[in-house]
Tab-separated table of C-alpha atoms and ligand atoms in Angstrom:
chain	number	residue	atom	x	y	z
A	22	UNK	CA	1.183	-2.578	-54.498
A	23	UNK	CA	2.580	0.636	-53.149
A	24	UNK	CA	3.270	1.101	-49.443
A	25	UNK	CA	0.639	2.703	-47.382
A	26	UNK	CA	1.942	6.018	-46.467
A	27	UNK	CA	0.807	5.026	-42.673
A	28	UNK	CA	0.943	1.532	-41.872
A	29	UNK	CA	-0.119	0.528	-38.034
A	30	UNK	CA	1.858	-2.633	-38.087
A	31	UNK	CA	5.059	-1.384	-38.818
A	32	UNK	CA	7.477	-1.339	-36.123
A	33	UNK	CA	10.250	1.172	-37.665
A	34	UNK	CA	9.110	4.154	-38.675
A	35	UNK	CA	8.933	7.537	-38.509
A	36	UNK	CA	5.920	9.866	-39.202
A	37	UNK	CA	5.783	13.630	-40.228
A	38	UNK	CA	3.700	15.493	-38.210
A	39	UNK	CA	3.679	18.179	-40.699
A	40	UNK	CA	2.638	15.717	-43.326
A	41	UNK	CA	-0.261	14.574	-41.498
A	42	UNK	CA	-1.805	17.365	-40.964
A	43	UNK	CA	-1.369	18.950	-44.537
A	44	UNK	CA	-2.222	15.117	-46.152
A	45	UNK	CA	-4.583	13.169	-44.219
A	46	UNK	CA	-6.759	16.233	-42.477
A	47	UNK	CA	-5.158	15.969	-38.964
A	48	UNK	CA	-5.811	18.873	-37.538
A	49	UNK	CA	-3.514	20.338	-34.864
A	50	UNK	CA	-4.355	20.096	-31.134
A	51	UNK	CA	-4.177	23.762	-29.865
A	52	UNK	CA	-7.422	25.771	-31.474
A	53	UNK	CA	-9.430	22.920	-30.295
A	54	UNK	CA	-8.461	22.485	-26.718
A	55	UNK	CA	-9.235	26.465	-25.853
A	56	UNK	CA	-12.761	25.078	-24.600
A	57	UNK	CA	-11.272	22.920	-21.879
A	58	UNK	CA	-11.958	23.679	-18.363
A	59	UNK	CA	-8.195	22.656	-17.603
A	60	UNK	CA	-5.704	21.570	-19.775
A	61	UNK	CA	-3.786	18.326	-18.747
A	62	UNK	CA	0.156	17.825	-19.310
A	63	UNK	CA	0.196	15.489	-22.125
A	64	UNK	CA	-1.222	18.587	-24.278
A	65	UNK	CA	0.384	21.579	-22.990
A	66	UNK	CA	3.760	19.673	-23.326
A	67	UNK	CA	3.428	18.723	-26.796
A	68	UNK	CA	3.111	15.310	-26.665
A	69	UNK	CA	-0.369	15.095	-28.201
A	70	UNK	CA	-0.181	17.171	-31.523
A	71	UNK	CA	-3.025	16.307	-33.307
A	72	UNK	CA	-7.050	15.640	-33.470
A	73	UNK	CA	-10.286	14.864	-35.640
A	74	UNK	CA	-12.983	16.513	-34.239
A	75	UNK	CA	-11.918	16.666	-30.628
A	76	UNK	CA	-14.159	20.345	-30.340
A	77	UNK	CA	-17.152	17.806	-29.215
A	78	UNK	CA	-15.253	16.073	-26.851
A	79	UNK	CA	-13.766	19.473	-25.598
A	80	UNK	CA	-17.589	21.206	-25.155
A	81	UNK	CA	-19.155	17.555	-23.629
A	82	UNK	CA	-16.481	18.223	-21.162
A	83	UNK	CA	-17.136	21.350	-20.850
A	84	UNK	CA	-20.709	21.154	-20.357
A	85	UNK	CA	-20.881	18.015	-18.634
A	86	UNK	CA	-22.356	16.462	-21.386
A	87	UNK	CA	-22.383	12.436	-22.307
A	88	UNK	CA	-19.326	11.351	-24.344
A	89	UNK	CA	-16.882	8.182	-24.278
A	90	UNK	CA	-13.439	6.959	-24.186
A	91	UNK	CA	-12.021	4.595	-25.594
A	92	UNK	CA	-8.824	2.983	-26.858
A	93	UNK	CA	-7.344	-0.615	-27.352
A	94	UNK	CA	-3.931	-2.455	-26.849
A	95	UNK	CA	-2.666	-5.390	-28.637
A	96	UNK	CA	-1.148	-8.056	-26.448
A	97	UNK	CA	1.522	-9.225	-28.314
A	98	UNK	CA	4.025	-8.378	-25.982
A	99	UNK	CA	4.742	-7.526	-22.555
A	100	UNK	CA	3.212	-3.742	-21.854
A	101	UNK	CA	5.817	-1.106	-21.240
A	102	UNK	CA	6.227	2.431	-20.591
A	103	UNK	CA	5.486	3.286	-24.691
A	104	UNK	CA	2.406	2.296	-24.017
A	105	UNK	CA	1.836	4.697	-20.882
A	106	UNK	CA	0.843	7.737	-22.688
A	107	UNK	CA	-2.723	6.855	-24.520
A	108	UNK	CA	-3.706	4.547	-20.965
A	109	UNK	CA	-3.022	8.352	-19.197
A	110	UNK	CA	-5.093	9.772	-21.890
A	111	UNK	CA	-8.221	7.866	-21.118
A	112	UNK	CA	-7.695	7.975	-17.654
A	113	UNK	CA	-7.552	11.416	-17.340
A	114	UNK	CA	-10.794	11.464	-20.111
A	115	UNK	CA	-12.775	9.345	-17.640
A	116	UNK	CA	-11.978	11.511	-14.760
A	117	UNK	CA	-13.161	14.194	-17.039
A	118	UNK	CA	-16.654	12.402	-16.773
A	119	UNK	CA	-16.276	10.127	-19.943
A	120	UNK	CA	-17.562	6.609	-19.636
A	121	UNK	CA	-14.342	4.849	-20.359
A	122	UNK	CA	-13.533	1.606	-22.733
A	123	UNK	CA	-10.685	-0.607	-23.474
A	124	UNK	CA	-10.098	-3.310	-25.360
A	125	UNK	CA	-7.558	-5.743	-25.554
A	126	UNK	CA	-7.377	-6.950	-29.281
A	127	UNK	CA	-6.143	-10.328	-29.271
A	128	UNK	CA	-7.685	-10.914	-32.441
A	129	UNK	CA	-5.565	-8.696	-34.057
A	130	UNK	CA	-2.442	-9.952	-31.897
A	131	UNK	CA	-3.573	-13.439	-33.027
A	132	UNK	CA	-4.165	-12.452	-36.697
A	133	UNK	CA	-1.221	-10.359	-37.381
A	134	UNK	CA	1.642	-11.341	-35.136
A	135	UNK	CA	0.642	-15.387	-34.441
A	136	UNK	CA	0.588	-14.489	-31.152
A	137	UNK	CA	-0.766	-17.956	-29.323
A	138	UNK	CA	-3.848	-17.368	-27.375
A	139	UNK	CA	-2.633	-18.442	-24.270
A	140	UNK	CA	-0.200	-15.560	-24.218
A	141	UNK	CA	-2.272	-13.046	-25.665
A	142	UNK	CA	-4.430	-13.699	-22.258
A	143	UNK	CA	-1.631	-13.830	-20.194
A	144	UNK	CA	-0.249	-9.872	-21.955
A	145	UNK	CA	-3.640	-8.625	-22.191
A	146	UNK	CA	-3.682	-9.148	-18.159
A	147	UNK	CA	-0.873	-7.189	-17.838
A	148	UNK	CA	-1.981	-4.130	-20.150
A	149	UNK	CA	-5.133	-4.314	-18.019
A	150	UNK	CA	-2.876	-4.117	-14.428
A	151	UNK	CA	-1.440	-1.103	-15.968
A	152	UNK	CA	-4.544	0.383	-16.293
A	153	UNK	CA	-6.151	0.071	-13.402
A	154	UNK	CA	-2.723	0.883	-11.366
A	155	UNK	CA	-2.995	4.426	-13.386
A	156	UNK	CA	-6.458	4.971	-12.014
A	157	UNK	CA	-8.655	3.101	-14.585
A	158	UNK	CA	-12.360	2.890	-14.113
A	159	UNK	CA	-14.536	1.859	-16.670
A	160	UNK	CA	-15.295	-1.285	-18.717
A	161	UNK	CA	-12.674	-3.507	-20.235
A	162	UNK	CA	-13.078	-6.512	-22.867
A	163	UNK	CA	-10.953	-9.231	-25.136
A	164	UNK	CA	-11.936	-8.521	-28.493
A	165	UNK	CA	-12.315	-12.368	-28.936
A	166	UNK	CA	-14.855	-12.648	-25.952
A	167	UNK	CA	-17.335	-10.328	-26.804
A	168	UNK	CA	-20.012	-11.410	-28.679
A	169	UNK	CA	-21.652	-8.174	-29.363
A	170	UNK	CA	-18.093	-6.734	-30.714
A	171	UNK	CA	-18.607	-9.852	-33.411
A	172	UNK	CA	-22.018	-9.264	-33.931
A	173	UNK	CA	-21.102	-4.885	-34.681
A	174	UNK	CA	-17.656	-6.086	-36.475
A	175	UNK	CA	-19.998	-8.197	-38.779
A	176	UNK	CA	-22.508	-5.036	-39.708
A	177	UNK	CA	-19.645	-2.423	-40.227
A	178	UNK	CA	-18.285	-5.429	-42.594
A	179	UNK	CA	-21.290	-4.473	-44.766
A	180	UNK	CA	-20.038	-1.132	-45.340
A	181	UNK	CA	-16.048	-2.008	-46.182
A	182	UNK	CA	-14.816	-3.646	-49.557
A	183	UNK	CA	-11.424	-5.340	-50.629
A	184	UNK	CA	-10.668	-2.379	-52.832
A	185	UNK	CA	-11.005	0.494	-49.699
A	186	UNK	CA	-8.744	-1.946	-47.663
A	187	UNK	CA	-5.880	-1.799	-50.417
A	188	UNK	CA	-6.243	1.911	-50.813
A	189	UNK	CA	-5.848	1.948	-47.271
A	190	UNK	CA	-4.009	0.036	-45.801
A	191	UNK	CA	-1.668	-1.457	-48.783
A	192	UNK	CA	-3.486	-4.658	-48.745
A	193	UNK	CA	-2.900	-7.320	-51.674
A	194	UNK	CA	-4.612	-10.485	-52.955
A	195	UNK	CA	-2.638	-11.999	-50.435
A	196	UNK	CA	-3.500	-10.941	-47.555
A	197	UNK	CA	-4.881	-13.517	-45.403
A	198	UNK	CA	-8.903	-12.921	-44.353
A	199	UNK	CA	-7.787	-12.802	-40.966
A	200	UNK	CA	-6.024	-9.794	-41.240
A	201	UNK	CA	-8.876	-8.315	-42.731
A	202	UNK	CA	-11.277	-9.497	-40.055
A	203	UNK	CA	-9.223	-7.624	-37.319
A	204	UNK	CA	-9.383	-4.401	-39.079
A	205	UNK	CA	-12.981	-4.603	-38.658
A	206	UNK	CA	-13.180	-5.747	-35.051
A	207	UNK	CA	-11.285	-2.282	-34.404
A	208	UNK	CA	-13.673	-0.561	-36.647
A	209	UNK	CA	-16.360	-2.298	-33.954
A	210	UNK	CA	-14.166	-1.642	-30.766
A	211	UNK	CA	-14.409	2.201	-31.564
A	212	UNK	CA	-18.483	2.306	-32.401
A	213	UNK	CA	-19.015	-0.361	-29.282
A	214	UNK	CA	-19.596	2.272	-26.774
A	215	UNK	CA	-22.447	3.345	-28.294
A	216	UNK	CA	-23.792	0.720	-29.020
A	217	UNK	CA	-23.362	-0.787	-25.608
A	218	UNK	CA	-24.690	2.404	-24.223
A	219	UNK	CA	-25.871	5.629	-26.297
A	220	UNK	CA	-24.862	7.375	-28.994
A	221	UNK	CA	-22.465	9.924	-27.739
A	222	UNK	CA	-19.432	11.326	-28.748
A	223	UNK	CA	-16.680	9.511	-28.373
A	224	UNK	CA	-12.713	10.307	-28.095
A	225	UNK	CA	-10.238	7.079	-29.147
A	226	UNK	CA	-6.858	8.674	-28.052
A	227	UNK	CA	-4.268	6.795	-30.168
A	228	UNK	CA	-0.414	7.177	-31.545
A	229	UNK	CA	-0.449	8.291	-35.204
A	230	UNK	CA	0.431	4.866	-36.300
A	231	UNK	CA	-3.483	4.140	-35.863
A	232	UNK	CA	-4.806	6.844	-38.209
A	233	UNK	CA	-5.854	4.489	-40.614
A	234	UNK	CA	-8.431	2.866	-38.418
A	235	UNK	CA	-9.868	5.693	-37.281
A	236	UNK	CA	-10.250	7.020	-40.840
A	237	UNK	CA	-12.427	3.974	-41.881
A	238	UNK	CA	-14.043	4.021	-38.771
A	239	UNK	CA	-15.059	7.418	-39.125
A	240	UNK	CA	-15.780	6.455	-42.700
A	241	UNK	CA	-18.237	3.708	-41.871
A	242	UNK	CA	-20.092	5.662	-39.315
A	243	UNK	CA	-20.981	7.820	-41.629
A	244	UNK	CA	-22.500	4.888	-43.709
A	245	UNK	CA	-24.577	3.065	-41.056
A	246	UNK	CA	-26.477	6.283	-40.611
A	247	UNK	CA	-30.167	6.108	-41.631
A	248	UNK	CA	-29.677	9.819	-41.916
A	249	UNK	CA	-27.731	12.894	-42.760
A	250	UNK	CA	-28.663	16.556	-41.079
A	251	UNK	CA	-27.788	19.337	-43.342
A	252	UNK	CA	-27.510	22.599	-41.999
A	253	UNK	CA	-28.679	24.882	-45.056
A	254	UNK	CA	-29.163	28.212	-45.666
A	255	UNK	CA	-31.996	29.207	-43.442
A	256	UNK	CA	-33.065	25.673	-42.719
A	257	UNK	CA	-32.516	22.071	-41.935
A	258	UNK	CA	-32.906	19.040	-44.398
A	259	UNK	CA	-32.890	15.820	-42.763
A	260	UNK	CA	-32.105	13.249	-45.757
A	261	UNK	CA	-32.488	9.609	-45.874
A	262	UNK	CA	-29.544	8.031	-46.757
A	263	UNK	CA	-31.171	4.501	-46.830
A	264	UNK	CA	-34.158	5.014	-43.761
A	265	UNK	CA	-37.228	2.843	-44.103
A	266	UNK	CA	-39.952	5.075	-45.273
A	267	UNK	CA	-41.541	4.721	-41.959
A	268	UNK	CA	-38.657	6.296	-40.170
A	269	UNK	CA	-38.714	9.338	-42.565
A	270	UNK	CA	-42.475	9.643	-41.864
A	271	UNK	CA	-41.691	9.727	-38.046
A	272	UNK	CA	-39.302	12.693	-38.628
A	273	UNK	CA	-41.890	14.416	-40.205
A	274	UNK	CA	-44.382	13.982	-37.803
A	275	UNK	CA	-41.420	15.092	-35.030
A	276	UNK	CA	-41.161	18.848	-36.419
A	277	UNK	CA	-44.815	20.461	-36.834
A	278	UNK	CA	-44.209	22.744	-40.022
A	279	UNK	CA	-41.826	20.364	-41.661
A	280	UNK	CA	-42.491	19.884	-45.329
A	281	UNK	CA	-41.255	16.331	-46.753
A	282	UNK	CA	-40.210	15.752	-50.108
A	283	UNK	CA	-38.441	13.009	-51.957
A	284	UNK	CA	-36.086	11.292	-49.519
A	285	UNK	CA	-35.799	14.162	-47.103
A	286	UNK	CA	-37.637	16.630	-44.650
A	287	UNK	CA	-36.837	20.707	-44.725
A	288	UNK	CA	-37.171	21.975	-40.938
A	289	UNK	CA	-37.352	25.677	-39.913
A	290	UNK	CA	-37.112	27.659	-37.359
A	291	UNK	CA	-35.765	24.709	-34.870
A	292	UNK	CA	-31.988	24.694	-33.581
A	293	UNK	CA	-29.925	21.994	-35.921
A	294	UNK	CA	-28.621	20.508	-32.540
A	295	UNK	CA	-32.170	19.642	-31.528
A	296	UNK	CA	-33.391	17.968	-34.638
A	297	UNK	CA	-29.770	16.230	-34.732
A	298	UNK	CA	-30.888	14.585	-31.290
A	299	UNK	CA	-34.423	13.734	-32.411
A	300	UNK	CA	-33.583	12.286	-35.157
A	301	UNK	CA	-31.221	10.124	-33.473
A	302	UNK	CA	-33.665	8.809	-31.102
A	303	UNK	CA	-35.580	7.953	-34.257
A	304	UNK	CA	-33.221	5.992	-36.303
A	305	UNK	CA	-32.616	4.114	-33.092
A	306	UNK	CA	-36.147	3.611	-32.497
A	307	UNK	CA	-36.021	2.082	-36.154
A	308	UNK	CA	-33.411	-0.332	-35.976
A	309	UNK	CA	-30.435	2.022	-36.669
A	310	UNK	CA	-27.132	2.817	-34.949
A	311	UNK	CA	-27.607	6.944	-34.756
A	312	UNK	CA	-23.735	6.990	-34.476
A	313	UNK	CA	-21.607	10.280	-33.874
A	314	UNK	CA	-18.320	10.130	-35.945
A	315	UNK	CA	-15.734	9.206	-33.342
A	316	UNK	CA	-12.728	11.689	-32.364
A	317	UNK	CA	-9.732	10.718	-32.217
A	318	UNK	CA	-6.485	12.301	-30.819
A	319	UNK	CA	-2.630	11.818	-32.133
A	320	UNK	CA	0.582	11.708	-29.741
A	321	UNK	CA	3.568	11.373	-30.550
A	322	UNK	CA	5.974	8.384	-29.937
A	323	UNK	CA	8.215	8.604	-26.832
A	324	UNK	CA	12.155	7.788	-28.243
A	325	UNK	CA	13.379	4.260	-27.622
A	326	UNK	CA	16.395	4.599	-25.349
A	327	UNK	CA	18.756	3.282	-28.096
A	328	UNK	CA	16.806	6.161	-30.839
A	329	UNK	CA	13.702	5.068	-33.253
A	330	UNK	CA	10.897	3.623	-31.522
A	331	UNK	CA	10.081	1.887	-28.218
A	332	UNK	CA	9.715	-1.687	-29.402
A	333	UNK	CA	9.308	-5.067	-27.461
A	334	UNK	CA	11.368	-6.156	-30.790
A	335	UNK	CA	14.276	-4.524	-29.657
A	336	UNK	CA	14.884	-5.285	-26.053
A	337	UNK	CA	17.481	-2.347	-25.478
A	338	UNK	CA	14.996	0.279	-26.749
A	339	UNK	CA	12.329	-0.385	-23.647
A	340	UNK	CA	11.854	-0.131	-20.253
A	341	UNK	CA	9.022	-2.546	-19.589
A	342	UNK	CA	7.289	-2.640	-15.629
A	343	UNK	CA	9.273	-5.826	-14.241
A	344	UNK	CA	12.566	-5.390	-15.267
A	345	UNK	CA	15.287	-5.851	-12.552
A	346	UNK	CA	16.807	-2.389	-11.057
A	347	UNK	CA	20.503	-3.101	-12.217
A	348	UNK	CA	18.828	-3.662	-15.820
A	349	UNK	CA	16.776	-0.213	-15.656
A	350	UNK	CA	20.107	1.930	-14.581
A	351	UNK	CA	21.850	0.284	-17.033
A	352	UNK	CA	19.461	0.798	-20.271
A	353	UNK	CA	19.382	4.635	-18.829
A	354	UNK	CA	22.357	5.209	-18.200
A	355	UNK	CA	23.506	4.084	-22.353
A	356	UNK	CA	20.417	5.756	-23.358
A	357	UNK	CA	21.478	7.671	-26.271
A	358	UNK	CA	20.998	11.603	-25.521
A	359	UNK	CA	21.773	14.902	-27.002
A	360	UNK	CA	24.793	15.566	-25.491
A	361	UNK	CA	28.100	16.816	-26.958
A	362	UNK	CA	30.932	14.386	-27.839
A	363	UNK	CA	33.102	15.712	-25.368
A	364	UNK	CA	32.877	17.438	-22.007
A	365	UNK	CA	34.446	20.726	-22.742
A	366	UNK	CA	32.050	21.196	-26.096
A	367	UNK	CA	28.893	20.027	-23.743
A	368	UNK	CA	30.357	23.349	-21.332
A	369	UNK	CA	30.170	25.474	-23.832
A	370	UNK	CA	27.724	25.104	-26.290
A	371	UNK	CA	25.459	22.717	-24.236
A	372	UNK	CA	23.048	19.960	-24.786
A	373	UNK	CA	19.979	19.467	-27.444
A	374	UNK	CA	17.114	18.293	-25.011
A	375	UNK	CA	14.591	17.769	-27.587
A	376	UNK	CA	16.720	15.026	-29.345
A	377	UNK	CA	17.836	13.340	-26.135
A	378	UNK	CA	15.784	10.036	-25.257
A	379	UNK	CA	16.178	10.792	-21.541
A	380	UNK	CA	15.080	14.199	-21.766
A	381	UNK	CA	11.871	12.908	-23.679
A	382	UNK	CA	11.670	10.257	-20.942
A	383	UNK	CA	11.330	12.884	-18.453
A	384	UNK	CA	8.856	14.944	-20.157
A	385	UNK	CA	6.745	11.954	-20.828
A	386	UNK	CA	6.591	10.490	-17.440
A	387	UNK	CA	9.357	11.314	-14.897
A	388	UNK	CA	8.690	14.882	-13.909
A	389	UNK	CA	5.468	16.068	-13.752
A	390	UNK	CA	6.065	19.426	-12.570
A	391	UNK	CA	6.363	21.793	-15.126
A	392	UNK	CA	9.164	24.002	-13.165
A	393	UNK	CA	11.401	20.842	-12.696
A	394	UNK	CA	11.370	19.814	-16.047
A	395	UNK	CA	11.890	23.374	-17.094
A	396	UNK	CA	14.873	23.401	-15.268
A	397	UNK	CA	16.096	20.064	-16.321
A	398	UNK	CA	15.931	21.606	-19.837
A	399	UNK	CA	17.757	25.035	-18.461
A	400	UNK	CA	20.507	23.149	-17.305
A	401	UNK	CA	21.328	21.306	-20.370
A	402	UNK	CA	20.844	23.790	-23.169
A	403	UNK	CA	23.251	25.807	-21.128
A	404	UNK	CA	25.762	23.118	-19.871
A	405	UNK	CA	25.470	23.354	-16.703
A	406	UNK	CA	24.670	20.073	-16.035
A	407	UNK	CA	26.609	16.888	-18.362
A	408	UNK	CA	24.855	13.816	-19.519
A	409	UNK	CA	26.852	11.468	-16.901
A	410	UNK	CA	24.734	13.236	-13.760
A	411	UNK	CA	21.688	14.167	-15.483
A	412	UNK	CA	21.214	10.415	-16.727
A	413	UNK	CA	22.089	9.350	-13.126
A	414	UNK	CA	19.570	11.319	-11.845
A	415	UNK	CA	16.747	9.965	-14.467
A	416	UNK	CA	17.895	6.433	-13.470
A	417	UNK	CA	17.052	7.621	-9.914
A	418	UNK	CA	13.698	8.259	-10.795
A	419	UNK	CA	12.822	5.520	-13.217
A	420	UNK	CA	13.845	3.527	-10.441
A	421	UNK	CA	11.179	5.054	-7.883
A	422	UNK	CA	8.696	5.316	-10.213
A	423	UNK	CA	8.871	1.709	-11.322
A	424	UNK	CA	9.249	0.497	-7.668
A	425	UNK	CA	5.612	2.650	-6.948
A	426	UNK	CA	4.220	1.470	-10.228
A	427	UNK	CA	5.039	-2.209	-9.885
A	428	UNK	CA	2.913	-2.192	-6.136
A	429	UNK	CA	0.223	-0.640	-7.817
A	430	UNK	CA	0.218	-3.218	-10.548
A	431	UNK	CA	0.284	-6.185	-8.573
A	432	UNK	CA	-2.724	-4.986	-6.133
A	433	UNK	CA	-4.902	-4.225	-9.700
A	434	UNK	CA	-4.127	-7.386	-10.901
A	435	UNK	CA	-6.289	-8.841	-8.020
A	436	UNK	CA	-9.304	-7.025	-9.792
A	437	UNK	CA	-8.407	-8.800	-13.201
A	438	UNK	CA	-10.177	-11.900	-13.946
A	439	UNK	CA	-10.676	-13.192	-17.385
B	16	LIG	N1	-4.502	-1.711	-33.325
B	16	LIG	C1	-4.194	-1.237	-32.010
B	16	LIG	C2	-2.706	-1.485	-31.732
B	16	LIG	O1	-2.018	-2.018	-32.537
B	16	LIG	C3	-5.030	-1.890	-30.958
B	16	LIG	C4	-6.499	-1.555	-31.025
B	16	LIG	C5	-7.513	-2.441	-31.237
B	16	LIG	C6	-7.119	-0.286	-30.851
B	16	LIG	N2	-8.704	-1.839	-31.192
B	16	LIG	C7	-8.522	-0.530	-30.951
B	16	LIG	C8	-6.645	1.010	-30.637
B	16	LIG	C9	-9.447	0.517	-30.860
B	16	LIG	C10	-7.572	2.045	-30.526
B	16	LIG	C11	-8.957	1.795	-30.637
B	16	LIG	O2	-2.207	-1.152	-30.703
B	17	SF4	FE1	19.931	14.719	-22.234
B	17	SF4	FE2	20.486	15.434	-19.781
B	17	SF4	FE3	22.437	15.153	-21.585
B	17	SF4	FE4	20.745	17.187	-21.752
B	17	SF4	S1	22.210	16.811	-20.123
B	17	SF4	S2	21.411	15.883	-23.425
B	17	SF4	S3	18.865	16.247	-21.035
B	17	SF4	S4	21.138	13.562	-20.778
C-alpha cells in the first residue's frame, strides 16, 4: 500500500503548501478573507495559508449571520504551545459571533496511540484549561461521552467504505476497526453542531495534517443530503438525491409555479439562496440532516525549538504550560535559529528570521504588535541585534507569558468537570 500523501498521525513531516493547494484543492487564504470586517493576526501574518470554502464563514460574519466553530484535540499528551494556534482560531471565531465547539477525541487517542483512558481524561482536562484561559465560550465534549456523537458517527458510517479509507488515508487489511471507528467519530465531531443545533455553516480551523478528515467529511455531507440545488441557466432544479417522494412533493408545493419532473423540481424566478433555505427546512422536517459542507481553514506548523515539528515525542522540541522557568530559558536559549555561524558574518550579512524557531515563536505568540515584531525582524536581517540577546529577550517573554498563562489555567480549570 502506498503512503498517503497526507497522513494526520504522522509525527515527522513536512507538508508543501504549494502542493496542497495545486493537488488537493486548498485554496489560499487571501481572496477569501477580503469580506471580513477585521482581519485578525493569525491571517495577516501568514500563519493560516489556506481554506475550503471559508467565503461563507467570511459573509456569516459579515452579516451577522448563524455559523459554527469547531475543532478537536487529541489527548494523548500534555497540551503545549503547538497546540495554541487553532484554540486562538476558534476563540477569536466565537467572538466573531460563531457558536463555538470542541471536542476532545479520546477515542481516537485511545484507538491510535493506546492512550489509557484514565489519562486521556486527565490531558483532555488540560486542553480544555487552555481553552477557557484563552477566552473560550462555547460547548465542549469527550468524544467517548457523547451519545449523540455515536449515534451521528454511526449514520455517516453508512456513507464511508473500506476502499475510500485506503485511498485516503493509506489504510490496509490490517488496520484494526478501531482505527477506522475514530475516523468516523471526527467525521461526526465536525457535522455535530448542526445537528445539535441548526444547519449552519460551519468553520473547523485545523493544521494541514487534518486535511484528510475534512475531505471525507465534506465528502459525506454531501451524501446525507436528501437534496442537491442546482443553480442552472435561468432557473433552479432541486433534485432528489435519495428524498422520500413525500419530501419532493413538499418542495413542490413550497414554490407556486414550480414544475416537477422525474426526481427533481425546476424553480423560477425565486433567489437560489431562498429555495436553498426552504428546502433545508424540508429535508429536516423529513427526517434528514440539511447539512452545509463544513469549511475548514489550514495553518501552518509553528517550528519545534530543536527544527521539524513541535512534538510531545521529542521533549526538547516543546514548550508545554508547566514547565519549570530554568527549563523554559534553557530550551530557548538552544533553540536552533537563523543566525550566522559566527559573530562577525551575523554583523554583516545578518540573520534569516523566517528559518529561525525563535523568530517563528515570536510571530506565533510572543509579540502581538505588529511594529515590535517588525522590528524584531529589522534588527536581525540587518545584524544589528545577535542571536545571544535576541534569544535572551524571547526567554524573557516566554517566561511572562507562561507565568500569566499558567494563572489563567489554573482558575479555568475550576470550570472543568468531567
Ligand atoms: N484528529 C485531531 C488531532 O489529531 C483531533 C480531532 C478530533 C479533530 N475530532 C476533530 C480536529 C474534529 C478537528 C475537528 O488532533
Ligand atoms: Fe533568530 Fe533573533 Fe537570531 Fe534573528 S537574531 S536569527 S530572530 S535569534
Amino acid at each position: 500500500m502506498p503512503e498517503p500523501q497526507i497522513n494526520p498521525w504522522s509525527s515527522n513531516q513536512s507538508v508543501d503548501v504549494e502542493k496542497l493547494f495545486s493537488e488537493f484543492g486548498i485554496e489560499p487564504i487571501a481572496p477569501a478573507i477580503s469580506e471580513l470586517p477585521c482581519i485578525p493576526y493569525f491571517m495577516s501574518r501568514g500563519i493560516v495559508v489556506g481554506q475550503r470554502d471559508y467565503r461563507q464563514i467570511a459573509s456569516a460574519i459579515r452579516n451577522h449571520t448563524p455559523f459554527h466553530v469547531l475543532t478537536g484535540f487529541m489527548p494523548s499528551g500534555h497540551p503545549h504551545l503547538g497546540h495554541l494556534m487553532v484554540m486562538k482560531e476558534v476563540v477569536w471565531h466565537v467572538q466573531q459571533g460563531g457558536t463555538g465547539y470542541v471536542t476532545i477525541a479520546d477515542r481516537e487517542a485511545h484507538a491510535v496511540r493506546g492512550i489509557s483512558w484514565e489519562k486521556c481524561r486527565e490531558y483532555g482536562k488540560e486542553y480544555l484549561a487552555c481553552l477557557y484561559a484563552l477566552g473560550f465560550e462555547g460547548q465542549t465534549y469527550f468524544q467517548s461521552k457523547n451519545e449523540r456523537l455515536k449515534d451521528l458517527a454511526f449514520e455517516a458510517a453508512t456513507k464511508v467504505n473500506f476502499s475510500e479509507l485506503t485511498a485516503i488515508y493509506g489504510f490496509s487489511p490490517e488496520t484494526d476497526l478501531a482505527h477506522a471507528f475514530s475516523v468516523i467519530t471526527q467525521v461526526a465531531d465536525i457535522l455535530y453542531p448542526q445537528v445539535d443545533r441548526e444547519p449552519a455553516p460551519t468553520i473547523v480551523p485545523v493544521g494541514i495534517d487534518q486535511d484528510p478528515h475534512i475531505r471525507l467529511t465534506r465528502g459525506v455531507a454531501h451524501k446525507l443530503r436528501m437534496f442537491t440545488v442546482e443553480d442552472r441557466d435561468g432557473y433552479i432544479s432541486v433534485r432528489s438525491k435519495n428524498a422520500p417522494e413525500e419530501a419532493l412533493d413538499a418542495v413542490k408545493a413550497a414554490f407556486p409555479g414550480a414544475k416537477m419532473y422525474e426526481g427533481h423540481v425546476d424553480i423560477r424566478d425565486v433567489p437560489c439562496s431562498d429555495i436553498s433555505v426552504k428546502v433545508r427546512r424540508i429535508e429536516r422536517k423529513y427526517g434528514g440532516f440539511g447539512f452545509y459542507t463544513p469549511s475548514s481553514t489550514y495553518h501552518i506548523f509553528m517550528p519545534g525549538l530543536t527544527g521539524g515539528k513541535m512534538s510531545s515525542s521529542i521533549p526538547e522540541s516543546i514548550i508545554s504550560f508547566y514547565e519549570p522557568e530554568a527549563a523554559v530559558r534553557k530550551k530557548v536559549m538552544s533553540g536552533i535559529t537563523g543566525g550566522k555561524m559566527t559573530r562577525d558574518e551575523q554583523k554583516r550579512c545578518g540573520g534569516e528570521p523566517d528559518r529561525c524557531s525563535l523568530f517563528l515563536l515570536n510571530l506565533f505568540h510572543m509579540v502581538t504588535d505588529d511594529a515590535e515584531l517588525a522590528e524584531i525582524r529589522r534588527k536581525c536581517v540587518s545584524g544589528e541585534i545577535m542571536c545571544g540577546q535576541c534569544k535572551k529577550e524571547t526567554a524573557e517573554r516566554v517566561v511572562i507569558f507562561l507565568k500569566d498563562f499558567r494563572e489563567k489555567m489554573d482558575a479555568a480549570a475550576e470550570k472543568i468537570e468531567v
